[in-house]
């Protein structure tokens, strides 16, 4: 008997990458907001930390009822952490969503060339149609050697078909020109540069097939431990996880839905936080709220739903008092 299942073929696929805090999640949410109403979109999100917050943030704004399907791969670079999570998660996502477009967001500390290499293997050759790689860059960071001397930052620009100079509204005179010159230096003159505010750019930048190198440099991680994002919640109602790599450390917590945070105390705590990045989805006495802290400040977004509270911090080092202060915010 022949199968009635239709094969998944030629799904337009984009990598949306960029360093920590540049606005990748905001960009993806804006793209989803403007997607054709009749299309099914799938999003594969990778996070450096093991807790996984981005998926909850996105699902708090968009659901499968709106034909948006989201899957997370937490715990470091998606192409190698914990065995082969990227291929497993991607295959499951494709089977469930049967999407008209796939967006892949590697962690800001991941290796986009490795992800591109996985997507260009013979297995995915007919399933996926690789289109423009989009790299978001905050041009203000080009004056900081922590970025310009970081291999991943430069690799993200090198693989780009389109570089989006995000947060343009915060630039000083000369920042935009500096970015255009830097892109030519790293990626060559054929790479397109556009500018945006709040991660908003035109859907047409996604389209166009790309040529993928078959020989790409590799790196190796061996990390087969179970991820905290998938662990069963213990009786204490709290799970903590730490991850290190690429010169940064992440620390995160999951909290059972029965633990309600005091909104006023959270805002007071977050106002003193000194980290490279913080993301959270928290159940508070004022409702379910999403938080995003970068060098440009803290944003708070009301969300429709979440199964539990999650928070993740990324920094070079942490204040040991933060955990106690966070736990004190629970009512």
Tab-separated table of C-alpha atoms in Angstrom:
chain	number	residue	atom	x	y	z
A	1	UNK	CA	0.000	0.000	0.000
A	2	UNK	CA	1.441	3.394	-0.961
A	3	UNK	CA	1.798	6.095	1.654
A	4	UNK	CA	-0.508	9.093	1.463
A	5	UNK	CA	1.949	11.280	3.340
A	6	UNK	CA	3.368	14.080	1.237
A	7	UNK	CA	7.174	14.435	1.458
A	8	UNK	CA	8.579	17.684	2.852
A	9	UNK	CA	10.495	19.297	0.007
A	10	UNK	CA	12.184	22.625	-0.687
A	11	UNK	CA	11.268	24.481	2.509
A	12	UNK	CA	12.662	28.065	2.217
A	13	UNK	CA	15.134	28.292	5.103
A	14	UNK	CA	16.961	31.252	6.655
A	15	UNK	CA	19.574	31.474	9.377
A	16	UNK	CA	19.011	34.592	11.521
A	17	UNK	CA	22.190	35.166	13.509
A	18	UNK	CA	24.013	37.874	15.436
A	19	UNK	CA	25.911	38.394	18.698
A	20	UNK	CA	24.419	38.654	22.184
A	21	UNK	CA	21.742	41.299	22.649
A	22	UNK	CA	21.641	42.478	19.045
A	23	UNK	CA	17.909	41.818	18.642
A	24	UNK	CA	17.579	38.443	16.883
A	25	UNK	CA	14.439	37.421	18.750
A	26	UNK	CA	12.813	40.799	18.125
A	27	UNK	CA	13.666	40.461	14.432
A	28	UNK	CA	12.074	37.009	14.232
A	29	UNK	CA	8.949	38.198	16.047
A	30	UNK	CA	8.660	41.073	13.548
A	31	UNK	CA	9.082	38.706	10.605
A	32	UNK	CA	6.387	36.417	11.999
A	33	UNK	CA	4.108	39.411	12.531
A	34	UNK	CA	4.346	40.173	8.812
A	35	UNK	CA	4.228	36.630	7.454
A	36	UNK	CA	1.550	35.832	4.847
A	37	UNK	CA	-1.550	34.828	6.796
A	38	UNK	CA	-2.013	31.535	4.963
A	39	UNK	CA	1.574	30.334	5.542
A	40	UNK	CA	2.827	27.958	8.208
A	41	UNK	CA	6.185	29.022	9.680
A	42	UNK	CA	8.575	27.033	11.847
A	43	UNK	CA	11.270	28.517	14.112
A	44	UNK	CA	14.201	26.541	15.541
A	45	UNK	CA	15.782	28.503	18.393
A	46	UNK	CA	19.171	27.746	19.909
A	47	UNK	CA	20.291	29.191	23.253
A	48	UNK	CA	23.671	29.277	24.949
A	49	UNK	CA	22.136	28.587	28.355
A	50	UNK	CA	20.529	25.281	29.305
A	51	UNK	CA	17.254	26.641	30.649
A	52	UNK	CA	15.812	27.936	27.357
A	53	UNK	CA	13.831	31.196	27.429
A	54	UNK	CA	13.495	32.370	23.812
A	55	UNK	CA	11.021	29.638	22.901
A	56	UNK	CA	8.768	30.637	25.790
A	57	UNK	CA	9.021	34.308	24.816
A	58	UNK	CA	7.987	33.542	21.244
A	59	UNK	CA	5.248	31.111	22.238
A	60	UNK	CA	3.910	33.738	24.633
A	61	UNK	CA	3.215	35.954	21.610
A	62	UNK	CA	2.499	33.427	18.844
A	63	UNK	CA	0.948	29.988	18.941
A	64	UNK	CA	0.284	27.051	16.659
A	65	UNK	CA	-3.255	28.418	16.275
A	66	UNK	CA	-1.565	31.229	14.307
A	67	UNK	CA	0.373	28.664	12.256
A	68	UNK	CA	3.670	29.370	14.013
A	69	UNK	CA	5.602	26.352	15.323
A	70	UNK	CA	8.555	26.852	17.674
A	71	UNK	CA	11.177	24.426	18.957
A	72	UNK	CA	14.175	25.105	21.229
A	73	UNK	CA	17.653	23.595	21.333
A	74	UNK	CA	19.205	24.914	24.570
A	75	UNK	CA	22.622	24.203	26.055
A	76	UNK	CA	25.201	25.733	23.709
A	77	UNK	CA	26.019	25.526	20.009
A	78	UNK	CA	23.113	23.647	18.442
A	79	UNK	CA	25.207	21.650	16.007
A	80	UNK	CA	27.204	19.772	18.622
A	81	UNK	CA	25.945	20.150	22.209
A	82	UNK	CA	24.450	17.041	23.786
A	83	UNK	CA	24.971	14.767	20.801
A	84	UNK	CA	22.887	15.676	17.740
A	85	UNK	CA	20.058	17.825	19.132
A	86	UNK	CA	19.819	20.084	16.115
A	87	UNK	CA	19.014	17.329	13.633
A	88	UNK	CA	16.595	15.640	16.031
A	89	UNK	CA	14.759	18.859	16.916
A	90	UNK	CA	14.732	20.037	13.302
A	91	UNK	CA	13.341	16.764	11.976
A	92	UNK	CA	10.602	16.710	14.621
A	93	UNK	CA	9.748	20.344	13.930
A	94	UNK	CA	9.512	19.793	10.175
A	95	UNK	CA	7.270	16.750	10.594
A	96	UNK	CA	4.938	18.581	12.947
A	97	UNK	CA	4.804	21.968	11.223
A	98	UNK	CA	5.153	21.036	7.536
A	99	UNK	CA	6.181	24.669	7.146
A	100	UNK	CA	6.144	27.093	4.243
A	101	UNK	CA	9.247	28.714	5.768
A	102	UNK	CA	11.819	27.750	8.385
A	103	UNK	CA	13.779	30.289	10.450
A	104	UNK	CA	16.798	29.118	12.447
A	105	UNK	CA	18.225	31.285	15.227
A	106	UNK	CA	21.610	30.003	16.475
A	107	UNK	CA	22.830	31.247	19.831
A	108	UNK	CA	24.764	34.497	19.698
A	109	UNK	CA	27.790	32.521	20.929
A	110	UNK	CA	27.349	29.626	18.504
A	111	UNK	CA	29.112	28.687	15.299
A	112	UNK	CA	26.933	29.605	12.299
A	113	UNK	CA	29.250	27.967	9.757
A	114	UNK	CA	28.762	24.651	11.521
A	115	UNK	CA	24.989	25.074	11.455
A	116	UNK	CA	25.152	25.937	7.770
A	117	UNK	CA	27.236	22.839	7.156
A	118	UNK	CA	24.615	20.605	8.803
A	119	UNK	CA	21.829	22.186	6.739
A	120	UNK	CA	23.758	21.642	3.500
A	121	UNK	CA	24.345	17.898	3.973
A	122	UNK	CA	22.914	15.436	1.474
A	123	UNK	CA	20.114	14.503	3.888
A	124	UNK	CA	18.635	18.037	3.834
A	125	UNK	CA	19.457	18.861	0.223
A	126	UNK	CA	15.929	18.160	-1.056
A	127	UNK	CA	14.103	18.981	2.175
A	128	UNK	CA	15.443	22.519	2.658
A	129	UNK	CA	15.995	25.340	0.209
A	130	UNK	CA	18.687	27.490	1.812
A	131	UNK	CA	18.060	31.181	1.246
A	132	UNK	CA	19.635	34.368	2.600
A	133	UNK	CA	21.640	34.199	5.804
A	134	UNK	CA	20.718	37.284	7.846
A	135	UNK	CA	23.186	38.644	10.415
A	136	UNK	CA	22.167	41.404	12.811
A	137	UNK	CA	24.930	43.732	14.006
A	138	UNK	CA	24.867	46.705	16.353
A	139	UNK	CA	27.342	49.068	14.668
A	140	UNK	CA	28.172	50.692	18.012
A	141	UNK	CA	29.980	47.476	19.017
A	142	UNK	CA	32.612	47.925	16.310
A	143	UNK	CA	34.566	50.179	18.653
A	144	UNK	CA	34.851	47.345	21.211
A	145	UNK	CA	37.571	44.707	20.702
A	146	UNK	CA	35.509	42.189	22.685
A	147	UNK	CA	33.445	41.998	19.504
A	148	UNK	CA	35.876	42.716	16.670
A	149	UNK	CA	38.443	40.238	18.028
A	150	UNK	CA	35.844	37.550	18.763
A	151	UNK	CA	35.914	34.737	16.207
A	152	UNK	CA	32.176	34.083	16.364
A	153	UNK	CA	31.266	37.753	15.854
A	154	UNK	CA	33.359	37.894	12.691
A	155	UNK	CA	32.155	34.498	11.486
A	156	UNK	CA	28.555	35.684	11.750
A	157	UNK	CA	29.357	38.571	9.407
A	158	UNK	CA	31.442	36.393	7.081
A	159	UNK	CA	28.543	34.012	6.336
A	160	UNK	CA	25.970	36.785	5.836
A	161	UNK	CA	24.168	37.475	2.598
A	162	UNK	CA	22.455	40.412	4.296
A	163	UNK	CA	23.836	42.311	7.300
A	164	UNK	CA	21.168	44.218	9.220
A	165	UNK	CA	22.553	47.188	11.124
A	166	UNK	CA	20.050	47.013	13.976
A	167	UNK	CA	19.285	49.683	16.606
A	168	UNK	CA	20.015	52.397	14.048
A	169	UNK	CA	18.020	54.865	16.144
A	170	UNK	CA	20.785	54.692	18.769
A	171	UNK	CA	23.742	55.245	16.402
A	172	UNK	CA	26.068	58.226	16.461
A	173	UNK	CA	27.405	59.971	13.357
A	174	UNK	CA	29.773	57.631	11.531
A	175	UNK	CA	28.475	54.375	13.036
A	176	UNK	CA	26.573	53.322	9.902
A	177	UNK	CA	29.543	54.049	7.621
A	178	UNK	CA	31.838	52.143	9.970
A	179	UNK	CA	29.579	49.090	9.714
A	180	UNK	CA	29.507	49.193	5.922
A	181	UNK	CA	33.320	49.383	5.807
A	182	UNK	CA	33.655	46.529	8.308
A	183	UNK	CA	31.300	44.284	6.333
A	184	UNK	CA	33.354	44.852	3.177
A	185	UNK	CA	36.498	43.950	5.126
A	186	UNK	CA	35.083	40.742	6.648
A	187	UNK	CA	32.540	39.509	4.091
A	188	UNK	CA	33.392	41.335	0.865
A	189	UNK	CA	31.602	43.982	-1.227
A	190	UNK	CA	28.814	41.673	-2.418
A	191	UNK	CA	27.224	41.407	1.039
A	192	UNK	CA	24.186	43.657	1.315
A	193	UNK	CA	23.858	46.035	4.287
A	194	UNK	CA	20.497	47.385	5.433
A	195	UNK	CA	19.566	49.233	8.613
A	196	UNK	CA	16.708	48.732	11.047
A	197	UNK	CA	15.178	49.752	14.345
A	198	UNK	CA	13.815	47.201	16.834
A	199	UNK	CA	14.744	44.350	14.481
A	200	UNK	CA	12.226	45.378	11.843
A	201	UNK	CA	13.260	44.774	8.225
A	202	UNK	CA	11.473	43.757	5.039
A	203	UNK	CA	10.447	40.133	4.412
A	204	UNK	CA	11.959	40.347	0.928
A	205	UNK	CA	15.460	40.272	2.478
A	206	UNK	CA	14.858	36.593	3.275
A	207	UNK	CA	14.532	35.419	-0.299
A	208	UNK	CA	17.092	34.136	-2.810
A	209	UNK	CA	18.949	30.869	-2.909
A	210	UNK	CA	22.564	30.838	-1.728
A	211	UNK	CA	25.680	28.853	-2.549
A	212	UNK	CA	27.008	26.902	0.424
A	213	UNK	CA	30.638	25.897	0.790
A	214	UNK	CA	30.960	22.155	1.292
A	215	UNK	CA	34.264	22.413	3.162
A	216	UNK	CA	33.906	24.426	6.352
A	217	UNK	CA	36.121	24.569	9.451
A	218	UNK	CA	34.916	22.367	12.274
A	219	UNK	CA	35.064	22.464	16.033
A	220	UNK	CA	34.369	19.769	18.563
A	221	UNK	CA	32.388	19.700	21.760
A	222	UNK	CA	31.495	16.611	23.732
A	223	UNK	CA	28.593	17.272	26.031
A	224	UNK	CA	26.194	14.399	26.507
A	225	UNK	CA	24.713	15.397	29.847
A	226	UNK	CA	20.914	15.787	30.078
A	227	UNK	CA	19.809	19.385	29.652
A	228	UNK	CA	18.117	21.269	32.475
A	229	UNK	CA	15.439	22.475	30.055
A	230	UNK	CA	14.158	18.894	29.740
A	231	UNK	CA	14.506	17.699	33.333
A	232	UNK	CA	11.437	16.860	35.394
A	233	UNK	CA	10.619	19.550	37.949
A	234	UNK	CA	11.655	18.389	41.447
A	235	UNK	CA	9.533	18.827	44.566
A	236	UNK	CA	11.436	21.997	45.403
A	237	UNK	CA	9.985	23.624	42.278
A	238	UNK	CA	13.377	25.012	41.206
A	239	UNK	CA	16.019	23.837	38.705
A	240	UNK	CA	19.345	25.651	38.226
A	241	UNK	CA	21.858	25.215	35.405
A	242	UNK	CA	25.249	26.690	34.473
A	243	UNK	CA	27.030	26.599	31.114
A	244	UNK	CA	30.420	27.999	30.040
A	245	UNK	CA	32.119	28.647	26.709
A	246	UNK	CA	33.375	31.256	24.232
A	247	UNK	CA	34.590	33.441	27.109
A	248	UNK	CA	31.132	33.709	28.701
A	249	UNK	CA	29.113	31.935	31.357
A	250	UNK	CA	25.354	31.416	31.549
A	251	UNK	CA	23.313	30.764	34.644
A	252	UNK	CA	19.607	30.032	34.604
A	253	UNK	CA	16.676	28.815	36.638
A	254	UNK	CA	13.324	27.131	35.996
A	255	UNK	CA	10.532	27.659	38.507
A	256	UNK	CA	7.308	25.684	38.883
A	257	UNK	CA	4.134	27.551	37.888
A	258	UNK	CA	3.050	27.604	41.550
A	259	UNK	CA	5.834	30.066	42.349
A	260	UNK	CA	4.570	33.624	41.809
A	261	UNK	CA	7.039	36.521	41.610
A	262	UNK	CA	6.480	39.959	43.089
A	263	UNK	CA	6.507	42.345	40.120
A	264	UNK	CA	7.730	45.373	42.064
A	265	UNK	CA	10.619	43.440	43.627
A	266	UNK	CA	11.624	42.003	40.231
A	267	UNK	CA	11.874	45.443	38.645
A	268	UNK	CA	13.968	46.667	41.572
A	269	UNK	CA	16.314	43.667	41.230
A	270	UNK	CA	16.623	43.945	37.453
A	271	UNK	CA	17.430	47.660	37.675
A	272	UNK	CA	20.706	46.807	39.452
A	273	UNK	CA	21.672	43.855	37.261
A	274	UNK	CA	25.051	44.134	35.493
A	275	UNK	CA	25.260	41.367	32.879
A	276	UNK	CA	25.825	40.998	29.163
A	277	UNK	CA	22.320	39.629	28.673
A	278	UNK	CA	19.225	38.615	30.640
A	279	UNK	CA	16.036	37.034	29.328
A	280	UNK	CA	13.107	35.808	31.353
A	281	UNK	CA	9.499	34.644	31.215
A	282	UNK	CA	8.048	34.989	34.691
A	283	UNK	CA	4.675	34.376	36.307
A	284	UNK	CA	4.103	37.429	38.526
A	285	UNK	CA	1.343	38.945	40.636
A	286	UNK	CA	0.773	41.273	37.646
A	287	UNK	CA	0.431	38.449	35.120
A	288	UNK	CA	2.822	36.606	32.796
A	289	UNK	CA	5.645	38.906	31.681
A	290	UNK	CA	8.619	38.593	29.340
A	291	UNK	CA	11.855	40.427	30.130
A	292	UNK	CA	14.815	41.313	27.940
A	293	UNK	CA	17.845	43.148	29.341
A	294	UNK	CA	20.683	44.383	27.107
A	295	UNK	CA	23.136	47.248	27.306
A	296	UNK	CA	20.334	49.485	26.039
A	297	UNK	CA	18.065	48.767	28.988
A	298	UNK	CA	15.243	46.541	30.177
A	299	UNK	CA	12.036	45.804	28.276
A	300	UNK	CA	8.931	44.179	29.739
A	301	UNK	CA	6.289	42.511	27.551
A	302	UNK	CA	2.909	41.044	28.616
A	303	UNK	CA	2.524	37.437	27.431
A	304	UNK	CA	-0.535	35.270	26.932
A	305	UNK	CA	0.697	32.056	28.493
A	306	UNK	CA	3.603	30.004	29.800
A	307	UNK	CA	3.910	26.669	31.572
A	308	UNK	CA	6.533	27.803	34.080
A	309	UNK	CA	8.874	30.675	34.900
A	310	UNK	CA	12.327	30.734	33.340
A	311	UNK	CA	15.243	33.168	33.579
A	312	UNK	CA	18.710	33.096	31.989
A	313	UNK	CA	21.707	35.414	32.458
A	314	UNK	CA	24.872	35.606	30.344
A	315	UNK	CA	27.970	37.425	31.563
A	316	UNK	CA	31.706	37.083	32.028
A	317	UNK	CA	31.119	36.705	35.776
A	318	UNK	CA	28.171	36.842	38.179
A	319	UNK	CA	27.280	38.401	41.512
A	320	UNK	CA	26.815	35.455	43.862
A	321	UNK	CA	24.071	37.316	45.725
A	322	UNK	CA	21.751	37.384	42.707
A	323	UNK	CA	20.251	33.937	43.298
A	324	UNK	CA	19.260	34.789	46.853
A	325	UNK	CA	17.804	38.110	45.719
A	326	UNK	CA	15.830	36.369	42.962
A	327	UNK	CA	14.416	33.772	45.345
A	328	UNK	CA	13.377	36.593	47.701
A	329	UNK	CA	11.157	37.930	44.905
A	330	UNK	CA	8.907	34.863	45.158
A	331	UNK	CA	5.743	35.723	47.054
